Coordinates of N, CA and C in Angstrom, one line a residue:
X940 N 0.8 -1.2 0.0 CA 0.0 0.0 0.0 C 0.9 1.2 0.0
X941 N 0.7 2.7 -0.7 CA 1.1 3.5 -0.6 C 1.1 4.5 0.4
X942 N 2.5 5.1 0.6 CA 2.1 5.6 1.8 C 1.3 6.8 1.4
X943 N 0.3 7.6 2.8 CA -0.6 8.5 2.6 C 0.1 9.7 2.4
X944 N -0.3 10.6 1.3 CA 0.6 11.7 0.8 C 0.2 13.1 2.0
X945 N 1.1 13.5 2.5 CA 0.7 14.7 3.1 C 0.5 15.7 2.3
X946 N -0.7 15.8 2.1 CA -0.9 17.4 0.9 C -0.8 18.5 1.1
X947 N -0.7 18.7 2.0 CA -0.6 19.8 3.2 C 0.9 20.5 3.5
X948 N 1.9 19.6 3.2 CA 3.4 19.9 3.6 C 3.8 21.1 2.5
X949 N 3.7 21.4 1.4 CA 4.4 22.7 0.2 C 3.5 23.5 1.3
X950 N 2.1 23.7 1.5 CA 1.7 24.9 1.9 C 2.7 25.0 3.2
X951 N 2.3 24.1 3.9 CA 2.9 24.3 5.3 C 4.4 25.2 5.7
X952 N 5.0 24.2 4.2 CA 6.5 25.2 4.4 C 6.3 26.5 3.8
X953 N 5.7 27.1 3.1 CA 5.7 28.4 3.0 C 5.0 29.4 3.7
X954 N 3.9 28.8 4.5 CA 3.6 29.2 5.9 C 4.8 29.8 6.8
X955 N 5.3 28.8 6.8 CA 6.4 29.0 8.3 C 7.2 29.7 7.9
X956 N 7.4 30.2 6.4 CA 8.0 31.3 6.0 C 7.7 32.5 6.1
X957 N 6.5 32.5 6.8 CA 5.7 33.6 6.5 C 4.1 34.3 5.7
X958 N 4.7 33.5 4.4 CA 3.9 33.5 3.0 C 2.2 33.3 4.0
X959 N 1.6 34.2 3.5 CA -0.3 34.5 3.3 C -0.6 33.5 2.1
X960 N -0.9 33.9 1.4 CA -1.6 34.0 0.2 C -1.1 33.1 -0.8
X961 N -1.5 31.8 -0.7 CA -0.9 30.4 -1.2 C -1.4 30.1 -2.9
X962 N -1.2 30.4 -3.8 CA -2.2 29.6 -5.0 C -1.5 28.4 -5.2
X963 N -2.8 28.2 -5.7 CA -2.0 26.7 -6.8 C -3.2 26.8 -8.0
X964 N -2.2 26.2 -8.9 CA -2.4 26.1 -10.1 C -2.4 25.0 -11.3
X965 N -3.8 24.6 -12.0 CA -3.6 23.5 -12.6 C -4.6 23.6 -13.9
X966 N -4.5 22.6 -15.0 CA -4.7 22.4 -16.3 C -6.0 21.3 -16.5
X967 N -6.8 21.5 -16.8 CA -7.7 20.2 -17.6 C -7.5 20.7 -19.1
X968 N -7.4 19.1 -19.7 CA -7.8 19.5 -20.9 C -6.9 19.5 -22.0
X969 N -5.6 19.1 -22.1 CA -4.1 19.5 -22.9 C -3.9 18.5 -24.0
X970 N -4.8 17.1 -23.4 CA -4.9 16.3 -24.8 C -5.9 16.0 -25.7
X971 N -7.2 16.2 -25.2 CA -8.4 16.1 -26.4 C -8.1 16.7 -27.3
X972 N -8.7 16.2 -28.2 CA -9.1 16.8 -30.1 C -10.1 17.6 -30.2
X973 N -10.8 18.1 -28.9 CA -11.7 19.1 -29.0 C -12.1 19.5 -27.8
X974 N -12.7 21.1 -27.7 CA -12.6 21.2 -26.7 C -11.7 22.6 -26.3
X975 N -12.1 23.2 -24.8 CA -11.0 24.0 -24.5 C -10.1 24.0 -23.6
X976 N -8.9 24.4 -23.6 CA -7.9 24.3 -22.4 C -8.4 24.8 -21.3
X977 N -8.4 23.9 -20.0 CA -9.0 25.2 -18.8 C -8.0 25.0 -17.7
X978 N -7.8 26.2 -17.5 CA -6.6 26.5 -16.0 C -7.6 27.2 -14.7
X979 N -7.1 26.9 -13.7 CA -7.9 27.2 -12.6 C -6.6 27.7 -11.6
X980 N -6.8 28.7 -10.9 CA -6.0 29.1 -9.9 C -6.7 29.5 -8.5
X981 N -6.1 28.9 -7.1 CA -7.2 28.5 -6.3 C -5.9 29.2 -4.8
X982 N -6.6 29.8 -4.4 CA -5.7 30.8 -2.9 C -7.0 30.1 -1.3
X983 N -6.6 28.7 -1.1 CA -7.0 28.5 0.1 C -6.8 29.2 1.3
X984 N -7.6 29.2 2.6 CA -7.3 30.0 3.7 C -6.3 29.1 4.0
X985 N -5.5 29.5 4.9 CA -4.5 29.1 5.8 C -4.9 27.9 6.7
X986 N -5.9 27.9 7.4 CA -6.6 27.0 7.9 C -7.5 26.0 7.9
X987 N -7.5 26.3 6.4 CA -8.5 24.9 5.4 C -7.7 23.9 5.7
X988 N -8.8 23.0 5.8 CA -8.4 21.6 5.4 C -9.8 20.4 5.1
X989 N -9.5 20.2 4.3 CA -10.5 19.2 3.4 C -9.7 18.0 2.8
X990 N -9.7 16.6 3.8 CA -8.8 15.8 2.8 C -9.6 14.8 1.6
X991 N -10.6 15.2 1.9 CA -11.7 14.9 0.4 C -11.0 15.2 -0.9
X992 N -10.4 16.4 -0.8 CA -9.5 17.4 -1.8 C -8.1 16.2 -2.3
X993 N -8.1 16.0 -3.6 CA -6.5 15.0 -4.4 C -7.2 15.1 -6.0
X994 N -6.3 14.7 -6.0 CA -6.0 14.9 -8.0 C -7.3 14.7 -8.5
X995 N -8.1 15.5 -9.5 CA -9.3 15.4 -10.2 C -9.4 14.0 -10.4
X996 N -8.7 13.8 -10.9 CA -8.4 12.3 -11.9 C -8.9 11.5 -11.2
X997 N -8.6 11.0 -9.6 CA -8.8 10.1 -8.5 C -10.2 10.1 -8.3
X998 N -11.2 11.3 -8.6 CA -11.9 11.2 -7.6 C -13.7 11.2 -9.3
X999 N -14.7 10.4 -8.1 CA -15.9 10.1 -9.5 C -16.4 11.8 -9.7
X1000 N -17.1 11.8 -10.6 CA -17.7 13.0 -10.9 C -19.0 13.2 -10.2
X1001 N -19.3 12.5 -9.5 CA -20.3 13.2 -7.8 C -19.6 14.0 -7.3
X1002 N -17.8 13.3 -6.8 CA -17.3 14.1 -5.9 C -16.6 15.1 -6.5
X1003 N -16.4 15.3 -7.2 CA -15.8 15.8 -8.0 C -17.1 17.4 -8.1
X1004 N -18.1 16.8 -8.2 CA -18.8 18.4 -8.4 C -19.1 19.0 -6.8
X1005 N -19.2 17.8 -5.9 CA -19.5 18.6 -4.8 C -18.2 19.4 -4.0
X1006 N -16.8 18.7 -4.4 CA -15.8 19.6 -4.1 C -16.0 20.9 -4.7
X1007 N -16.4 20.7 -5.6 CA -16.3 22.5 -6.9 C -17.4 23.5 -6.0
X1008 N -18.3 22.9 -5.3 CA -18.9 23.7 -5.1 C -18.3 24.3 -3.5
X1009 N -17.8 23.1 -2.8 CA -17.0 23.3 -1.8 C -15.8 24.2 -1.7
X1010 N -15.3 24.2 -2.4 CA -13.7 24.7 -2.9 C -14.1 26.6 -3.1
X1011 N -15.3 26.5 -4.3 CA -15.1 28.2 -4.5 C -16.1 28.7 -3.2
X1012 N -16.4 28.0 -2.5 CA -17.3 28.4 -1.7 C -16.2 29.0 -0.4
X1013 N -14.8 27.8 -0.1 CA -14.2 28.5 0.9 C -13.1 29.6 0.7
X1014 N -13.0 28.8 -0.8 CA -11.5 29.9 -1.1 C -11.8 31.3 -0.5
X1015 N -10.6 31.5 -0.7 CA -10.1 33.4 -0.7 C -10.0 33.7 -1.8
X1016 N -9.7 33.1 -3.1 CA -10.1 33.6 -4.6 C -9.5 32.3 -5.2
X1017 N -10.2 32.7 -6.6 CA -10.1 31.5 -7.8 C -10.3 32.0 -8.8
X1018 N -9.7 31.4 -9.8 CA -10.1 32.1 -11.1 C -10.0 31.0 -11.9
X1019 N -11.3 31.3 -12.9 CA -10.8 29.9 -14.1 C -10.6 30.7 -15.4
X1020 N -9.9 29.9 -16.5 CA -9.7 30.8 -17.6 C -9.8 29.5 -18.7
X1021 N -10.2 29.7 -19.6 CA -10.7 28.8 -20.5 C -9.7 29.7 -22.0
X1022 N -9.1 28.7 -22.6 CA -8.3 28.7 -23.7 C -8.8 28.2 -24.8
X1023 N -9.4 28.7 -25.8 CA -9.9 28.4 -27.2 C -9.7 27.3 -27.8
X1024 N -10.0 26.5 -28.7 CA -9.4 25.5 -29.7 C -8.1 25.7 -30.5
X1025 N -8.8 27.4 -31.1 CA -7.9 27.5 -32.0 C -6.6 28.4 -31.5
X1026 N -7.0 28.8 -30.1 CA -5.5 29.8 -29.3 C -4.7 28.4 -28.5
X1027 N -5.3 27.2 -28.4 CA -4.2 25.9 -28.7 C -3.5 25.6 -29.8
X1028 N -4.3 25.4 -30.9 CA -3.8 25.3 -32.2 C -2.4 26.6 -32.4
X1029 N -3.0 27.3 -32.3 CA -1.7 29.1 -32.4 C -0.6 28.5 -31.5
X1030 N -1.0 28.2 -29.9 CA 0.2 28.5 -29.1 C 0.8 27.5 -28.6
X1031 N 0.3 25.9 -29.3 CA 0.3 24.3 -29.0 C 0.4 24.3 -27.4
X1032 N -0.1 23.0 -27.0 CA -0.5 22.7 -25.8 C 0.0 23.2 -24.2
X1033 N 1.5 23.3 -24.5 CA 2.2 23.7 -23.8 C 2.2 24.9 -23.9
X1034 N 2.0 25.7 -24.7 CA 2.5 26.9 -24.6 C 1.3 27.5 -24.1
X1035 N 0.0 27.0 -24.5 CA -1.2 27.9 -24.4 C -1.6 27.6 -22.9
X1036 N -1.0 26.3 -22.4 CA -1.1 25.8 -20.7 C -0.2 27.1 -19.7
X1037 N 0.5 27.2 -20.6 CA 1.8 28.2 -19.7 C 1.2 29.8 -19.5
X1038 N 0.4 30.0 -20.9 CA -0.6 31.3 -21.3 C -1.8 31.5 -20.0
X1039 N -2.4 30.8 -20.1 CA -3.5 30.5 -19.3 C -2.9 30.1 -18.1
X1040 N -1.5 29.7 -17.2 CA -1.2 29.9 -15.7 C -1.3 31.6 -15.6
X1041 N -0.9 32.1 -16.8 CA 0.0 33.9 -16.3 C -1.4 34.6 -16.3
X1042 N -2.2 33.9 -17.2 CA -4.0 34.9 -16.9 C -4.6 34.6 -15.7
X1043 N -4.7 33.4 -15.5 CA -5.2 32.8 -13.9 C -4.7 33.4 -13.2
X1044 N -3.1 33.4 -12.9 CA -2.7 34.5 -11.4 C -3.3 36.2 -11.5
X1045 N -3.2 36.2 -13.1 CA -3.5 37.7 -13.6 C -5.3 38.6 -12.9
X1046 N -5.9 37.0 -13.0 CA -7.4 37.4 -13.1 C -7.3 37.2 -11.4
X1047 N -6.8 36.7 -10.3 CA -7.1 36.7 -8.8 C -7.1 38.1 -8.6
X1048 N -8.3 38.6 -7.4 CA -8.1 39.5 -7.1 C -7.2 40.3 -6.0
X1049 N -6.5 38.6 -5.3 CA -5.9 38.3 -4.4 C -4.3 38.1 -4.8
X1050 N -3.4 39.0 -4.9 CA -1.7 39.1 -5.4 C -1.2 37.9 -4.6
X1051 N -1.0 36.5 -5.3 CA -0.4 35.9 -4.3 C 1.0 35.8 -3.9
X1052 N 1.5 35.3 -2.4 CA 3.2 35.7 -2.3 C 3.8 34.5 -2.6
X1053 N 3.1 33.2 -3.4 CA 3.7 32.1 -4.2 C 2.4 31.8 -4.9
X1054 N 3.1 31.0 -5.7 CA 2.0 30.5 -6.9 C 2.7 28.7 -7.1
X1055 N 1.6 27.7 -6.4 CA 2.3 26.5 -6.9 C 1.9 25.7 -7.5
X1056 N 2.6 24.8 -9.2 CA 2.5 25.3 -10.1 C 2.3 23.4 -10.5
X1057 N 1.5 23.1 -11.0 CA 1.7 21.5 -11.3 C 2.2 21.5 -13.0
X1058 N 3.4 20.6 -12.5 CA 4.9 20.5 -13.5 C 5.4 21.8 -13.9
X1059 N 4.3 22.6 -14.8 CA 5.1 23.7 -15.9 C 5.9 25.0 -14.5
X1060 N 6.4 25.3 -15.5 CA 7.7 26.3 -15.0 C 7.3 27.8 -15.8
X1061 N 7.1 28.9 -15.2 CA 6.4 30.0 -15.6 C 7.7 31.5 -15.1
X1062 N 7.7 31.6 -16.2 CA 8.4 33.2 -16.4 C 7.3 34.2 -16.1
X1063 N 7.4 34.7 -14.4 CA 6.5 35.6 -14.3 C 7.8 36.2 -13.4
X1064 N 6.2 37.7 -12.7 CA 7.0 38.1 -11.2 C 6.6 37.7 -10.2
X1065 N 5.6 36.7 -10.4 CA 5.5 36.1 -9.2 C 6.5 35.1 -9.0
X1066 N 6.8 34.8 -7.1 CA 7.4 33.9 -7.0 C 6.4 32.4 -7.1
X1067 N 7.4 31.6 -7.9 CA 6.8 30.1 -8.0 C 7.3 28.8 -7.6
X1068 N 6.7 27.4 -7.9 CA 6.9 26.5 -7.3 C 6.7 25.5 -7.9
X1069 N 7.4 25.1 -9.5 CA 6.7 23.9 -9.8 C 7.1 22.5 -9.3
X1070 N 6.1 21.7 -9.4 CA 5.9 20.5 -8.4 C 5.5 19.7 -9.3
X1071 N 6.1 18.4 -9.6 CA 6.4 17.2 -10.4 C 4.6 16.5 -9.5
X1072 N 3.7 16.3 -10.7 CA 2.4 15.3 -10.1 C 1.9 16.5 -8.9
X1073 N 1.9 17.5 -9.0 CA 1.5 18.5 -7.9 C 0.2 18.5 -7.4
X1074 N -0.9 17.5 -8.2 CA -1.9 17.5 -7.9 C -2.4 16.1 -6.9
X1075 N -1.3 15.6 -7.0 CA -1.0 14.6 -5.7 C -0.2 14.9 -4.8
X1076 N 0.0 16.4 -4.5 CA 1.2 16.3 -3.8 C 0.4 17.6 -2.9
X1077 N -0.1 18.5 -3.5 CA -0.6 19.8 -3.1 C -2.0 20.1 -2.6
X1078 N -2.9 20.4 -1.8 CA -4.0 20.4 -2.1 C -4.2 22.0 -2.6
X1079 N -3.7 22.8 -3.1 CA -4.0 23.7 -3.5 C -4.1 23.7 -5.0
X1080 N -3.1 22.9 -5.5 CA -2.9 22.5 -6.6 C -4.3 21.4 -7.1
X1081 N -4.2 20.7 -5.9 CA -5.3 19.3 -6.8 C -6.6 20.5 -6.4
X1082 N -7.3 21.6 -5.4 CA -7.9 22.1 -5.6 C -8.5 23.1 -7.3
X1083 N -7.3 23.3 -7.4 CA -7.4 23.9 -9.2 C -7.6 23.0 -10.0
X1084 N -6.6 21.9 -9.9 CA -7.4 20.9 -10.6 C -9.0 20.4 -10.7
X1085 N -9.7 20.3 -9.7 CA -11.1 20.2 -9.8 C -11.7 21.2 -10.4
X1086 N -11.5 22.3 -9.7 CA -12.1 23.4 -10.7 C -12.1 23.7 -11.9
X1087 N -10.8 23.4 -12.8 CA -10.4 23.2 -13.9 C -11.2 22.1 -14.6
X1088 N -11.2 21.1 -13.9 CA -11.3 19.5 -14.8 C -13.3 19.9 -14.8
X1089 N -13.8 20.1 -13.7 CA -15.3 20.2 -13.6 C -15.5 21.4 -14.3
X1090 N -15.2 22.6 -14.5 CA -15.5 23.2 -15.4 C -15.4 23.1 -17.0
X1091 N -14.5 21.9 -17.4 CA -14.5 22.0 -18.8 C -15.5 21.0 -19.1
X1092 N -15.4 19.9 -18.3 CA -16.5 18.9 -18.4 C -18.1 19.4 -18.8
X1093 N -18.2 20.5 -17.3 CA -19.6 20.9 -18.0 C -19.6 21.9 -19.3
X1094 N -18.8 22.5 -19.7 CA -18.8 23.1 -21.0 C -19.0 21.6 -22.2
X1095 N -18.1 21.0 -22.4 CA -18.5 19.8 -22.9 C -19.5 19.4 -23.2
X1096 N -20.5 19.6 -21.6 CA -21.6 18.9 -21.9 C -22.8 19.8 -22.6
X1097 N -22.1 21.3 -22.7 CA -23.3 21.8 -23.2 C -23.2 22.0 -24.7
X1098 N -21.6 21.4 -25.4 CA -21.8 21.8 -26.7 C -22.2 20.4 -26.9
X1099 N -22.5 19.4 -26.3 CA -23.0 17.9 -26.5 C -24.5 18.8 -27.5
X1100 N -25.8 19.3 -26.6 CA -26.6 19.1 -26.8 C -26.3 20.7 -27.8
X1101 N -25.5 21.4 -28.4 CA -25.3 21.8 -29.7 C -25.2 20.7 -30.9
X1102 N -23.9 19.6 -30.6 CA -23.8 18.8 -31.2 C -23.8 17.4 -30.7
X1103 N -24.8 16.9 -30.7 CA -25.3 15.3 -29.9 C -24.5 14.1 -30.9
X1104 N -24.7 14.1 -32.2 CA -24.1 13.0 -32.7 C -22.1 13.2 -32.6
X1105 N -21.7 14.0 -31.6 CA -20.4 13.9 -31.4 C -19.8 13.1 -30.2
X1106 N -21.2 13.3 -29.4 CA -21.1 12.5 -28.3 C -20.6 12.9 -27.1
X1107 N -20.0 14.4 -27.1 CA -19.0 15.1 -26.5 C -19.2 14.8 -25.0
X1108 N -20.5 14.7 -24.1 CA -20.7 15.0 -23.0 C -19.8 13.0 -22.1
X1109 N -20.0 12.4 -23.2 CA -19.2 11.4 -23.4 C -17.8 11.3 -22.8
X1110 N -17.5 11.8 -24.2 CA -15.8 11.5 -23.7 C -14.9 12.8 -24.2
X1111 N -15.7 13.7 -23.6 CA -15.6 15.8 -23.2 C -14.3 15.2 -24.4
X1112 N -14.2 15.2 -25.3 CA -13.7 15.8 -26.6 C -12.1 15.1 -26.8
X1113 N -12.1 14.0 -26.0 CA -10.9 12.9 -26.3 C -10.8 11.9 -27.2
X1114 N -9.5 11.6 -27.8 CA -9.5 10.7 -28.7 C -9.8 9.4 -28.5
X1115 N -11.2 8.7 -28.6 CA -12.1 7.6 -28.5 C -12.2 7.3 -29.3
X1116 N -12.8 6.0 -30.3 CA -12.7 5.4 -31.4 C -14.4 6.4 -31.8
X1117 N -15.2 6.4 -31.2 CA -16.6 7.2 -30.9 C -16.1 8.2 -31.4
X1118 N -15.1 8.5 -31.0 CA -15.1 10.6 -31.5 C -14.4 10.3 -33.0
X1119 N -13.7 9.3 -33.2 CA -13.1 9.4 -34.2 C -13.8 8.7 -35.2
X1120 N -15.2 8.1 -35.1 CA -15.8 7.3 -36.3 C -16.7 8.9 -36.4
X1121 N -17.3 9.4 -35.6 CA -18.0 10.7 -35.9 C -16.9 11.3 -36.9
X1122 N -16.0 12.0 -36.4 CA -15.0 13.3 -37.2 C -15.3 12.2 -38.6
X1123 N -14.9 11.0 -38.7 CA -14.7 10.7 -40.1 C -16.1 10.7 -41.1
X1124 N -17.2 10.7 -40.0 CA -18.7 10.9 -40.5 C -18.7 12.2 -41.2
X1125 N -18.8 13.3 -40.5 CA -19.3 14.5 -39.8 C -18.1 15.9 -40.3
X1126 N -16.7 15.3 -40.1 CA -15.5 16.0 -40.4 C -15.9 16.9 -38.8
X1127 N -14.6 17.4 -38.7 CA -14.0 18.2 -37.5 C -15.3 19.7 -37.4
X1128 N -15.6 19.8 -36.2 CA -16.2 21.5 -36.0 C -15.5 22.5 -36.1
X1129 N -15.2 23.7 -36.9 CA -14.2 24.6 -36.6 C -14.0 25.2 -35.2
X1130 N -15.1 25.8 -34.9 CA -15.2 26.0 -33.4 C -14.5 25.4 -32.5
X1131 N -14.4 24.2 -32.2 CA -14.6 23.5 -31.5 C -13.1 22.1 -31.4
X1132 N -12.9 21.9 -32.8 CA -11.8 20.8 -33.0 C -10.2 21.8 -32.9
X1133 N -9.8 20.4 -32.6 CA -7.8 21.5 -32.4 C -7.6 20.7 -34.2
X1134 N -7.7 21.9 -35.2 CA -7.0 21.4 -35.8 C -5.7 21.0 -35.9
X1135 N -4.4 21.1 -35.4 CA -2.9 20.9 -35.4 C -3.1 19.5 -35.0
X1136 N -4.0 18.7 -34.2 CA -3.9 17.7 -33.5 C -3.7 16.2 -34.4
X1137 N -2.6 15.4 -34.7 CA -2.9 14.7 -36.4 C -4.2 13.7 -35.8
X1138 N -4.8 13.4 -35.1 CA -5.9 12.4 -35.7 C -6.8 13.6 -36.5
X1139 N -7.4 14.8 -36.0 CA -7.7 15.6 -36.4 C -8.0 15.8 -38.4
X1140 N -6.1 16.9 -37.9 CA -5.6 16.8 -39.5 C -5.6 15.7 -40.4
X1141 N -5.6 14.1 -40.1 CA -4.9 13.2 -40.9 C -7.1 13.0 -41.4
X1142 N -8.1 13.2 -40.3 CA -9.5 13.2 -40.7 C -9.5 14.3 -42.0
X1143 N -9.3 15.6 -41.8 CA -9.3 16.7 -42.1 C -9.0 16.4 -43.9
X1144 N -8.1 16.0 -44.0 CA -7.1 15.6 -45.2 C -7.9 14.8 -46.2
X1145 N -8.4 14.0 -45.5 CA -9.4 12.9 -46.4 C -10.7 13.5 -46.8
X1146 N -11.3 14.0 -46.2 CA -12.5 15.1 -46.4 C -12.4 15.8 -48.0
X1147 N -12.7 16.0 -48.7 CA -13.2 17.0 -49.9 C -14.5 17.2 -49.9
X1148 N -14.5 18.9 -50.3 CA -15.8 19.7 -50.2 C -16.6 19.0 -49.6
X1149 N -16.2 19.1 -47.9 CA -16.5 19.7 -46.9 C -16.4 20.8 -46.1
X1150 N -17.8 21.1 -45.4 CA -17.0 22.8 -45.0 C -16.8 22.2 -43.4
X1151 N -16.0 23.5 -42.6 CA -15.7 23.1 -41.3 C -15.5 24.5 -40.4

């Protein structure tokens, strides 16, 4: 059995540093074929503790919505920032993930005195902290993760009932045999699909006069 992760310990040391104003920072969304990038930035009180709170990924989508509602309800601020199809396509996944950490700290109305950061490494003025799996390691971090991951989900689900034969609410815009017998039906949404992505492009290619 693995041992139980203290999620608690990055805040804790920057506590005893002194540091207030803790964010963390995290990504849903960097590999689907469709769909937007969402970053979430989350400033817990000092005194929180929720160990319900670990990596989106871990946890079902019951708990998963009742933390979301939990989470912005105690924060001291949050912000989510949703990244386009096609401002992935422009700035590829990494880059537009790195885009969308510097708008999230940008949009808090709360200056935080660290920002901790799951994996990517950010050229700001804030001070930072990136953390390898930080959403198992952080609860500030896996807090943004939820926020992140439940908010793109339900956008997902509402371009489902724009477009039902895509199935989106499904499998929120990942490469599934399902998403990929549709695109070869239907061809890619402009809105909505990353073109750069090759299952995408390699659908895209095969298509003649079709529009998208």
């Amino acid at each position: 059995m693995k041992n139980k992760v203290n999620m608690y310990a990055f805040e804790t040391k920057y506590r005893l540093k002194g540091y207030k104003y803790i964010a963390g920072l995290d990504e849903a969304g960097r590999g689907p074929w469709a769909g937007p990038l969402v970053v979430a930035a989350v400033i817990l009180p000092n005194s929180y503790r929720n160990n319900e709170i670990i990596d989106s990924k871990q946890l079902s989508k019951q708990k998963r919505n009742k933390l979301f509602t939990e989470i912005k309800k105690n924060a001291i601020d949050y912000s989510v920032i949703f990244i386009t199809s096609e401002e992935v396509d422009k700035m590829n996944p990494k880059g537009a993930s790195i885009y969308g950490m510097k708008k999230a700290i940008d949009e808090l109305k709360t200056r935080p005195d660290v920002c901790l950061i799951d994996a990517e490494k950010l050229n700001t003025s804030y001070e930072t902290k990136s953390i390898i799996k930080g959403d198992e390691k952080s609860i500030s971090i896996a807090a943004a993760s939820i926020l992140a991951k439940v908010s793109r989900d339900r956008y997902m689900e509402a371009i489902d009932k724009q477009y039902p034969y895509f199935h989106f609410a499904k499998h929120k815009g990942y490469g599934t045999m399902e998403h990929l017998k549709a695109l070869r039906k239907y061809g890619p949404i402009k809105q909505f699909h990353r073109f750069s992505y090759k299952p995408v492009k390699k659908v895209l290619e095969t298509i003649t006069n079709r529009k998208v």
